[in-house]
Amino acid sequence: CLDYALNMAVSLKDKGNNSPIIYFSPEMTKKQIEDRLISKIARVNGKFIKYPRLYFLENNEKITDENIDNFLKRIDYAREYLNGLNIIIDSSEAISALDIVAKSKKIKIQQGNIGAVFVDHVVLVKNGLSDEFKDIAETYSELRKLAKNIQVPVIILNQFLKDVKNASDYEPSIYNIRGGMSAINDSHLILMLYRPDIYPKLIKERPDLAGVAQIICGKSRETENFNYINMEFLGYGFREKDTVREINV
C-alpha cells in the first residue's frame, strides 16, 4: 500500500500539479520514505541503492567502473528529481487525527492549496481511546470532515485483519478491513491491493496470476464500481498493465 500511495504522489507531481502532497507516516522515518521514493523513480529495488554491486550480481551484468558510475548517476538523477517535488513528509510518531487536521489546514493556508493528504497507516494514528475500533472510527470521522471542509482528497492506508491470508477464497473483502463498518461507511472510495502470488497454492492452479497485483474496487460513491485493474508487480513498485479485465479466483 505504501508503494501505491507513493506512486500516486509522484504521478500527481509528474503531471504538473504544483500543489503540495502531504504524507503522514507514524511508522517510518522521513529518510526511509525518501529512499523508497528514490527507489521508485530510479526503478531499482531499494537494497541496490545501498549496495550498488548487488544490482549487477543479481542481474548477471558485468561489474565495471563505467557500469557502476552510470548506475550511481541514475540514483543521483532520482534524488535530484525528488528534490524538485513538492512532497511534505511528516514522520511524527505520536500523532492524532486532530494533529493531521491542524497540520493540513495550516499547510493549505501557507501554500494556497493541497494536492492530496496521505495517512500511512491509520492504525498508528492514536486518539487516546482505549478500544482500537473506536480509535480507528474517530480517525476516519475526523479525516472525512477534513476532506469535506478543505476540499482535498485524503487517502488513508489501512490493513486487513491478520487472518485474511488464511481465508479460503484468497481475495480480500472490504469486511476484512481493520476498523470494520466505521472505515467502510466513512469512505467514499475503497481500493484494495491484492497480490495473488503470495499464495503458492493459488499460483499453482492459476500460473497466469504470477507477478500480477490487482486493484479491486470494494466501494465507490462517486462512480460505478469496477472489477479489477491489473498491475504488474516490479519489486520496487507497481506498473499498470494495458488491459482491464475481470479474473475469477
PDB file of C-alpha atoms in Angstrom:
ATOM      1  CA  CYS A   1       0.000   0.000   0.000  1.00  0.00           C
ATOM      2  CA  LEU A   2       2.859   2.368   0.733  1.00  0.00           C
ATOM      3  CA  ASP A   3       4.298   1.808  -2.742  1.00  0.00           C
ATOM      4  CA  TYR A   4       0.969   2.560  -4.398  1.00  0.00           C
ATOM      5  CA  ALA A   5       0.480   5.746  -2.377  1.00  0.00           C
ATOM      6  CA  LEU A   6       3.981   6.954  -3.235  1.00  0.00           C
ATOM      7  CA  ASN A   7       3.339   6.178  -6.907  1.00  0.00           C
ATOM      8  CA  MET A   8       0.231   8.368  -6.723  1.00  0.00           C
ATOM      9  CA  ALA A   9       2.185  11.205  -5.105  1.00  0.00           C
ATOM     10  CA  VAL A  10       4.927  11.114  -7.739  1.00  0.00           C
ATOM     11  CA  SER A  11       2.373  10.762 -10.542  1.00  0.00           C
ATOM     12  CA  LEU A  12       0.406  13.826  -9.409  1.00  0.00           C
ATOM     13  CA  LYS A  13       3.532  15.956  -9.378  1.00  0.00           C
ATOM     14  CA  ASP A  14       4.753  14.491 -12.665  1.00  0.00           C
ATOM     15  CA  LYS A  15       1.556  15.693 -14.342  1.00  0.00           C
ATOM     16  CA  GLY A  16       2.252  19.292 -13.390  1.00  0.00           C
ATOM     17  CA  ASN A  17       0.230  19.531 -10.186  1.00  0.00           C
ATOM     18  CA  ASN A  18       2.223  22.048  -8.146  1.00  0.00           C
ATOM     19  CA  SER A  19       0.097  21.743  -5.025  1.00  0.00           C
ATOM     20  CA  PRO A  20       1.917  20.051  -2.130  1.00  0.00           C
ATOM     21  CA  ILE A  21       1.388  16.378  -1.398  1.00  0.00           C
ATOM     22  CA  ILE A  22       1.334  15.763   2.360  1.00  0.00           C
ATOM     23  CA  TYR A  23       2.438  12.332   3.540  1.00  0.00           C
ATOM     24  CA  PHE A  24       1.896  11.434   7.204  1.00  0.00           C
ATOM     25  CA  SER A  25       3.772   8.315   8.294  1.00  0.00           C
ATOM     26  CA  PRO A  26       3.981   7.500  12.015  1.00  0.00           C
ATOM     27  CA  GLU A  27       5.648   4.183  11.109  1.00  0.00           C
ATOM     28  CA  MET A  28       8.681   5.154   9.019  1.00  0.00           C
ATOM     29  CA  THR A  29      11.240   7.917   9.205  1.00  0.00           C
ATOM     30  CA  LYS A  30      11.450  10.673   6.608  1.00  0.00           C
ATOM     31  CA  LYS A  31      14.727   9.171   5.351  1.00  0.00           C
ATOM     32  CA  GLN A  32      13.127   5.748   4.822  1.00  0.00           C
ATOM     33  CA  ILE A  33      10.271   7.264   2.827  1.00  0.00           C
ATOM     34  CA  GLU A  34      12.657   9.357   0.732  1.00  0.00           C
ATOM     35  CA  ASP A  35      14.764   6.251  -0.012  1.00  0.00           C
ATOM     36  CA  ARG A  36      11.668   4.426  -1.219  1.00  0.00           C
ATOM     37  CA  LEU A  37      10.729   7.336  -3.459  1.00  0.00           C
ATOM     38  CA  ILE A  38      14.242   7.366  -4.919  1.00  0.00           C
ATOM     39  CA  SER A  39      13.970   3.613  -5.490  1.00  0.00           C
ATOM     40  CA  LYS A  40      10.743   4.074  -7.424  1.00  0.00           C
ATOM     41  CA  ILE A  41      11.980   6.993  -9.508  1.00  0.00           C
ATOM     42  CA  ALA A  42      15.203   5.149 -10.380  1.00  0.00           C
ATOM     43  CA  ARG A  43      13.196   1.925 -10.911  1.00  0.00           C
ATOM     44  CA  VAL A  44      15.509  -0.225  -8.837  1.00  0.00           C
ATOM     45  CA  ASN A  45      15.000  -2.250  -5.689  1.00  0.00           C
ATOM     46  CA  GLY A  46      15.865  -0.193  -2.615  1.00  0.00           C
ATOM     47  CA  LYS A  47      18.640  -2.540  -1.494  1.00  0.00           C
ATOM     48  CA  PHE A  48      20.655  -1.687  -4.610  1.00  0.00           C
ATOM     49  CA  ILE A  49      20.832   1.972  -3.592  1.00  0.00           C
ATOM     50  CA  LYS A  50      22.828   0.968  -0.522  1.00  0.00           C
ATOM     51  CA  TYR A  51      24.741  -1.856  -2.226  1.00  0.00           C
ATOM     52  CA  PRO A  52      25.105  -0.995  -5.957  1.00  0.00           C
ATOM     53  CA  ARG A  53      27.243  -4.054  -6.762  1.00  0.00           C
ATOM     54  CA  LEU A  54      24.315  -6.323  -5.834  1.00  0.00           C
ATOM     55  CA  TYR A  55      22.375  -4.879  -8.764  1.00  0.00           C
ATOM     56  CA  PHE A  56      24.895  -6.203 -11.254  1.00  0.00           C
ATOM     57  CA  LEU A  57      25.310  -9.550  -9.497  1.00  0.00           C
ATOM     58  CA  GLU A  58      21.563 -10.241  -9.386  1.00  0.00           C
ATOM     59  CA  ASN A  59      21.046  -9.067 -12.972  1.00  0.00           C
ATOM     60  CA  ASN A  60      24.047 -11.037 -14.283  1.00  0.00           C
ATOM     61  CA  GLU A  61      25.702  -7.879 -15.555  1.00  0.00           C
ATOM     62  CA  LYS A  62      29.424  -7.219 -15.620  1.00  0.00           C
ATOM     63  CA  ILE A  63      30.770  -5.095 -12.764  1.00  0.00           C
ATOM     64  CA  THR A  64      32.877  -2.336 -14.281  1.00  0.00           C
ATOM     65  CA  ASP A  65      33.735   1.175 -13.167  1.00  0.00           C
ATOM     66  CA  GLU A  66      31.721   2.548 -16.075  1.00  0.00           C
ATOM     67  CA  ASN A  67      28.620   0.498 -15.227  1.00  0.00           C
ATOM     68  CA  ILE A  68      28.770   1.439 -11.549  1.00  0.00           C
ATOM     69  CA  ASP A  69      29.277   5.100 -12.475  1.00  0.00           C
ATOM     70  CA  ASN A  70      26.203   5.020 -14.760  1.00  0.00           C
ATOM     71  CA  PHE A  71      24.167   3.314 -12.058  1.00  0.00           C
ATOM     72  CA  LEU A  72      25.139   5.944  -9.465  1.00  0.00           C
ATOM     73  CA  LYS A  73      24.226   8.706 -11.938  1.00  0.00           C
ATOM     74  CA  ARG A  74      20.796   7.071 -12.231  1.00  0.00           C
ATOM     75  CA  ILE A  75      20.390   7.253  -8.445  1.00  0.00           C
ATOM     76  CA  ASP A  76      21.636  10.847  -8.360  1.00  0.00           C
ATOM     77  CA  TYR A  77      19.094  11.800 -11.043  1.00  0.00           C
ATOM     78  CA  ALA A  78      16.320  10.211  -8.967  1.00  0.00           C
ATOM     79  CA  ARG A  79      17.456  12.156  -5.918  1.00  0.00           C
ATOM     80  CA  GLU A  80      17.510  15.406  -7.883  1.00  0.00           C
ATOM     81  CA  TYR A  81      14.065  14.655  -9.328  1.00  0.00           C
ATOM     82  CA  LEU A  82      12.700  14.006  -5.823  1.00  0.00           C
ATOM     83  CA  ASN A  83      14.118  17.308  -4.584  1.00  0.00           C
ATOM     84  CA  GLY A  84      12.032  19.043  -7.254  1.00  0.00           C
ATOM     85  CA  LEU A  85       8.796  17.534  -5.985  1.00  0.00           C
ATOM     86  CA  ASN A  86       6.618  19.394  -3.517  1.00  0.00           C
ATOM     87  CA  ILE A  87       6.093  16.448  -1.170  1.00  0.00           C
ATOM     88  CA  ILE A  88       5.829  17.266   2.521  1.00  0.00           C
ATOM     89  CA  ILE A  89       6.672  14.279   4.722  1.00  0.00           C
ATOM     90  CA  ASP A  90       5.594  14.246   8.364  1.00  0.00           C
ATOM     91  CA  SER A  91       7.014  11.261  10.249  1.00  0.00           C
ATOM     92  CA  SER A  92       5.858  12.247  13.742  1.00  0.00           C
ATOM     93  CA  GLU A  93       5.496   9.039  15.759  1.00  0.00           C
ATOM     94  CA  ALA A  94       2.835  10.220  18.193  1.00  0.00           C
ATOM     95  CA  ILE A  95       0.140  11.771  16.019  1.00  0.00           C
ATOM     96  CA  SER A  96      -3.630  12.022  16.342  1.00  0.00           C
ATOM     97  CA  ALA A  97      -6.344  12.666  13.791  1.00  0.00           C
ATOM     98  CA  LEU A  98      -6.723  16.213  15.107  1.00  0.00           C
ATOM     99  CA  ASP A  99      -2.968  16.767  14.636  1.00  0.00           C
ATOM    100  CA  ILE A 100      -3.308  15.701  10.995  1.00  0.00           C
ATOM    101  CA  VAL A 101      -6.285  18.017  10.532  1.00  0.00           C
ATOM    102  CA  ALA A 102      -4.496  21.008  12.097  1.00  0.00           C
ATOM    103  CA  LYS A 103      -1.249  20.490  10.157  1.00  0.00           C
ATOM    104  CA  SER A 104      -3.088  20.021   6.846  1.00  0.00           C
ATOM    105  CA  LYS A 105      -5.142  23.185   7.325  1.00  0.00           C
ATOM    106  CA  LYS A 106      -2.008  25.144   8.227  1.00  0.00           C
ATOM    107  CA  ILE A 107      -0.216  23.979   5.064  1.00  0.00           C
ATOM    108  CA  LYS A 108      -3.224  24.905   2.938  1.00  0.00           C
ATOM    109  CA  ILE A 109      -3.197  28.431   4.387  1.00  0.00           C
ATOM    110  CA  GLN A 110       0.560  28.728   3.786  1.00  0.00           C
ATOM    111  CA  GLN A 111       0.639  27.313   0.230  1.00  0.00           C
ATOM    112  CA  GLY A 112      -2.863  28.078  -1.011  1.00  0.00           C
ATOM    113  CA  ASN A 113      -3.852  24.550  -1.903  1.00  0.00           C
ATOM    114  CA  ILE A 114      -3.125  20.868  -1.283  1.00  0.00           C
ATOM    115  CA  GLY A 115      -2.927  18.148  -3.919  1.00  0.00           C
ATOM    116  CA  ALA A 116      -3.657  15.269  -1.552  1.00  0.00           C
ATOM    117  CA  VAL A 117      -3.173  14.081   2.010  1.00  0.00           C
ATOM    118  CA  PHE A 118      -1.844  10.568   2.638  1.00  0.00           C
ATOM    119  CA  VAL A 119      -2.054   8.834   6.024  1.00  0.00           C
ATOM    120  CA  ASP A 120       0.115   5.724   6.428  1.00  0.00           C
ATOM    121  CA  HIS A 121      -1.260   3.950   8.200  1.00  0.00           C
ATOM    122  CA  VAL A 122      -4.476   4.501  10.111  1.00  0.00           C
ATOM    123  CA  VAL A 123      -3.830   2.009  12.934  1.00  0.00           C
ATOM    124  CA  LEU A 124      -0.830   4.064  14.106  1.00  0.00           C
ATOM    125  CA  VAL A 125      -2.882   7.250  14.429  1.00  0.00           C
ATOM    126  CA  LYS A 126      -3.742   7.386  18.130  1.00  0.00           C
ATOM    127  CA  ASN A 127      -6.597   9.453  19.556  1.00  0.00           C
ATOM    128  CA  GLY A 128      -6.362   8.385  23.182  1.00  0.00           C
ATOM    129  CA  LEU A 129      -9.222   5.886  23.068  1.00  0.00           C
ATOM    130  CA  SER A 130      -8.745   2.501  24.731  1.00  0.00           C
ATOM    131  CA  ASP A 131     -10.544   0.467  22.068  1.00  0.00           C
ATOM    132  CA  GLU A 132      -8.794   0.095  18.682  1.00  0.00           C
ATOM    133  CA  PHE A 133     -12.045   0.058  16.703  1.00  0.00           C
ATOM    134  CA  LYS A 134     -13.241   3.268  18.373  1.00  0.00           C
ATOM    135  CA  ASP A 135      -9.827   4.847  17.786  1.00  0.00           C
ATOM    136  CA  ILE A 136      -9.914   3.991  14.077  1.00  0.00           C
ATOM    137  CA  ALA A 137     -13.530   5.159  13.819  1.00  0.00           C
ATOM    138  CA  GLU A 138     -12.531   8.522  15.315  1.00  0.00           C
ATOM    139  CA  THR A 139      -9.692   8.870  12.798  1.00  0.00           C
ATOM    140  CA  TYR A 140     -11.917   8.102   9.806  1.00  0.00           C
ATOM    141  CA  SER A 141     -14.568  10.513  11.053  1.00  0.00           C
ATOM    142  CA  GLU A 142     -12.133  13.416  11.535  1.00  0.00           C
ATOM    143  CA  LEU A 143     -10.355  12.832   8.210  1.00  0.00           C
ATOM    144  CA  ARG A 144     -13.663  12.584   6.352  1.00  0.00           C
ATOM    145  CA  LYS A 145     -14.576  16.012   7.740  1.00  0.00           C
ATOM    146  CA  LEU A 146     -11.130  17.337   6.756  1.00  0.00           C
ATOM    147  CA  ALA A 147     -11.604  16.191   3.159  1.00  0.00           C
ATOM    148  CA  LYS A 148     -15.018  17.884   3.019  1.00  0.00           C
ATOM    149  CA  ASN A 149     -14.018  21.115   4.758  1.00  0.00           C
ATOM    150  CA  ILE A 150     -10.900  21.933   2.722  1.00  0.00           C
ATOM    151  CA  GLN A 151     -11.963  20.090  -0.449  1.00  0.00           C
ATOM    152  CA  VAL A 152      -8.915  17.847  -0.727  1.00  0.00           C
ATOM    153  CA  PRO A 153      -8.632  14.088  -1.314  1.00  0.00           C
ATOM    154  CA  VAL A 154      -7.499  12.245   1.804  1.00  0.00           C
ATOM    155  CA  ILE A 155      -6.032   8.810   1.101  1.00  0.00           C
ATOM    156  CA  ILE A 156      -5.913   6.539   4.134  1.00  0.00           C
ATOM    157  CA  LEU A 157      -3.770   3.413   4.057  1.00  0.00           C
ATOM    158  CA  ASN A 158      -5.268   0.631   6.119  1.00  0.00           C
ATOM    159  CA  GLN A 159      -4.601  -3.046   6.719  1.00  0.00           C
ATOM    160  CA  PHE A 160      -6.615  -6.210   6.560  1.00  0.00           C
ATOM    161  CA  LEU A 161      -7.234  -8.320   9.613  1.00  0.00           C
ATOM    162  CA  LYS A 162      -4.416 -10.810  10.122  1.00  0.00           C
ATOM    163  CA  ASP A 163      -6.460 -13.889   9.302  1.00  0.00           C
ATOM    164  CA  VAL A 164      -7.101 -12.755   5.707  1.00  0.00           C
ATOM    165  CA  LYS A 165      -4.133 -14.747   4.379  1.00  0.00           C
ATOM    166  CA  ASN A 166      -5.749 -17.906   5.704  1.00  0.00           C
ATOM    167  CA  ALA A 167      -9.114 -17.204   4.084  1.00  0.00           C
ATOM    168  CA  SER A 168     -10.317 -19.952   1.776  1.00  0.00           C
ATOM    169  CA  ASP A 169     -11.329 -17.603  -1.061  1.00  0.00           C
ATOM    170  CA  TYR A 170      -7.962 -15.709  -1.069  1.00  0.00           C
ATOM    171  CA  GLU A 171      -9.408 -12.466  -2.429  1.00  0.00           C
ATOM    172  CA  PRO A 172      -9.739  -9.662   0.154  1.00  0.00           C
ATOM    173  CA  SER A 173     -13.072  -8.167   1.140  1.00  0.00           C
ATOM    174  CA  ILE A 174     -13.931  -4.729   2.490  1.00  0.00           C
ATOM    175  CA  TYR A 175     -15.328  -6.527   5.527  1.00  0.00           C
ATOM    176  CA  ASN A 176     -11.786  -7.655   6.388  1.00  0.00           C
ATOM    177  CA  ILE A 177     -10.559  -4.053   6.734  1.00  0.00           C
ATOM    178  CA  ARG A 178      -9.434  -3.015  10.197  1.00  0.00           C
ATOM    179  CA  GLY A 179     -11.924  -0.607  11.689  1.00  0.00           C
ATOM    180  CA  GLY A 180     -14.961  -2.506  10.484  1.00  0.00           C
ATOM    181  CA  MET A 181     -18.076  -0.649   9.374  1.00  0.00           C
ATOM    182  CA  SER A 182     -16.760   2.740  10.507  1.00  0.00           C
ATOM    183  CA  ALA A 183     -13.954   2.508   7.952  1.00  0.00           C
ATOM    184  CA  ILE A 184     -16.409   1.386   5.277  1.00  0.00           C
ATOM    185  CA  ASN A 185     -19.144   3.950   5.982  1.00  0.00           C
ATOM    186  CA  ASP A 186     -16.810   6.979   6.163  1.00  0.00           C
ATOM    187  CA  SER A 187     -15.006   6.123   2.915  1.00  0.00           C
ATOM    188  CA  HIS A 188     -16.106   7.440  -0.486  1.00  0.00           C
ATOM    189  CA  LEU A 189     -13.838   5.017  -2.341  1.00  0.00           C
ATOM    190  CA  ILE A 190     -12.206   1.802  -1.155  1.00  0.00           C
ATOM    191  CA  LEU A 191      -9.460   0.268  -3.282  1.00  0.00           C
ATOM    192  CA  MET A 192      -7.811  -2.965  -2.198  1.00  0.00           C
ATOM    193  CA  LEU A 193      -4.382  -4.092  -3.375  1.00  0.00           C
ATOM    194  CA  TYR A 194      -4.195  -7.830  -3.894  1.00  0.00           C
ATOM    195  CA  ARG A 195      -1.166  -9.919  -4.881  1.00  0.00           C
ATOM    196  CA  PRO A 196      -2.271 -13.473  -5.758  1.00  0.00           C
ATOM    197  CA  ASP A 197       1.298 -14.773  -5.959  1.00  0.00           C
ATOM    198  CA  ILE A 198       1.723 -14.682  -2.175  1.00  0.00           C
ATOM    199  CA  TYR A 199      -0.498 -17.790  -2.194  1.00  0.00           C
ATOM    200  CA  PRO A 200       1.589 -20.659  -3.664  1.00  0.00           C
ATOM    201  CA  LYS A 201      -1.419 -22.985  -3.897  1.00  0.00           C
ATOM    202  CA  LEU A 202      -3.387 -20.420  -5.914  1.00  0.00           C
ATOM    203  CA  ILE A 203      -0.485 -19.726  -8.303  1.00  0.00           C
ATOM    204  CA  LYS A 204      -0.076 -23.458  -8.881  1.00  0.00           C
ATOM    205  CA  GLU A 205      -3.700 -23.522 -10.041  1.00  0.00           C
ATOM    206  CA  ARG A 206      -3.550 -20.155 -11.840  1.00  0.00           C
ATOM    207  CA  PRO A 207       0.019 -19.508 -13.114  1.00  0.00           C
ATOM    208  CA  ASP A 208      -1.320 -16.582 -15.190  1.00  0.00           C
ATOM    209  CA  LEU A 209      -1.691 -14.604 -11.956  1.00  0.00           C
ATOM    210  CA  ALA A 210       2.037 -14.770 -11.096  1.00  0.00           C
ATOM    211  CA  GLY A 211       3.567 -11.284 -10.896  1.00  0.00           C
ATOM    212  CA  VAL A 212       0.131  -9.639 -11.045  1.00  0.00           C
ATOM    213  CA  ALA A 213      -1.043  -7.115  -8.480  1.00  0.00           C
ATOM    214  CA  GLN A 214      -4.735  -6.322  -8.708  1.00  0.00           C
ATOM    215  CA  ILE A 215      -6.530  -3.184  -7.598  1.00  0.00           C
ATOM    216  CA  ILE A 216     -10.018  -4.215  -6.530  1.00  0.00           C
ATOM    217  CA  CYS A 217     -12.748  -1.606  -6.102  1.00  0.00           C
ATOM    218  CA  GLY A 218     -14.675  -2.504  -2.964  1.00  0.00           C
ATOM    219  CA  LYS A 219     -16.804   0.646  -2.767  1.00  0.00           C
ATOM    220  CA  SER A 220     -17.376   3.802  -4.772  1.00  0.00           C
ATOM    221  CA  ARG A 221     -19.879   6.574  -4.044  1.00  0.00           C
ATOM    222  CA  GLU A 222     -18.949   8.768  -6.993  1.00  0.00           C
ATOM    223  CA  THR A 223     -18.628   6.320  -9.884  1.00  0.00           C
ATOM    224  CA  GLU A 224     -19.798   2.882 -10.842  1.00  0.00           C
ATOM    225  CA  ASN A 225     -17.771   0.123  -9.210  1.00  0.00           C
ATOM    226  CA  PHE A 226     -15.238  -1.562 -11.481  1.00  0.00           C
ATOM    227  CA  ASN A 227     -13.957  -5.089 -11.049  1.00  0.00           C
ATOM    228  CA  TYR A 228     -10.185  -5.169 -11.338  1.00  0.00           C
ATOM    229  CA  ILE A 229      -7.286  -3.137 -12.635  1.00  0.00           C
ATOM    230  CA  ASN A 230      -4.328  -5.391 -13.290  1.00  0.00           C
ATOM    231  CA  MET A 231      -0.921  -4.090 -12.267  1.00  0.00           C
ATOM    232  CA  GLU A 232       2.484  -5.632 -12.716  1.00  0.00           C
ATOM    233  CA  PHE A 233       4.492  -6.040  -9.502  1.00  0.00           C
ATOM    234  CA  LEU A 234       8.086  -4.986 -10.198  1.00  0.00           C
ATOM    235  CA  GLY A 235       9.741  -5.353  -6.788  1.00  0.00           C
ATOM    236  CA  TYR A 236      10.269  -1.601  -6.400  1.00  0.00           C
ATOM    237  CA  GLY A 237       6.613  -0.795  -7.114  1.00  0.00           C
ATOM    238  CA  PHE A 238       3.713  -1.348  -9.485  1.00  0.00           C
ATOM    239  CA  ARG A 239       3.060  -0.617 -13.152  1.00  0.00           C
ATOM    240  CA  GLU A 240      -0.372  -0.614 -14.739  1.00  0.00           C
ATOM    241  CA  LYS A 241      -0.985  -3.256 -17.355  1.00  0.00           C
ATOM    242  CA  ASP A 242      -2.663  -2.391 -20.652  1.00  0.00           C
ATOM    243  CA  THR A 243      -5.808  -4.410 -20.045  1.00  0.00           C
ATOM    244  CA  VAL A 244      -8.577  -4.175 -17.512  1.00  0.00           C
ATOM    245  CA  ARG A 245     -10.413  -7.426 -17.069  1.00  0.00           C
ATOM    246  CA  GLU A 246     -12.233  -9.476 -14.509  1.00  0.00           C
ATOM    247  CA  ILE A 247     -10.489 -12.520 -13.097  1.00  0.00           C
ATOM    248  CA  ASN A 248     -12.442 -15.047 -11.080  1.00  0.00           C
ATOM    249  CA  VAL A 249     -10.335 -16.760  -8.449  1.00  0.00           C
TER     250      VAL A 249
END
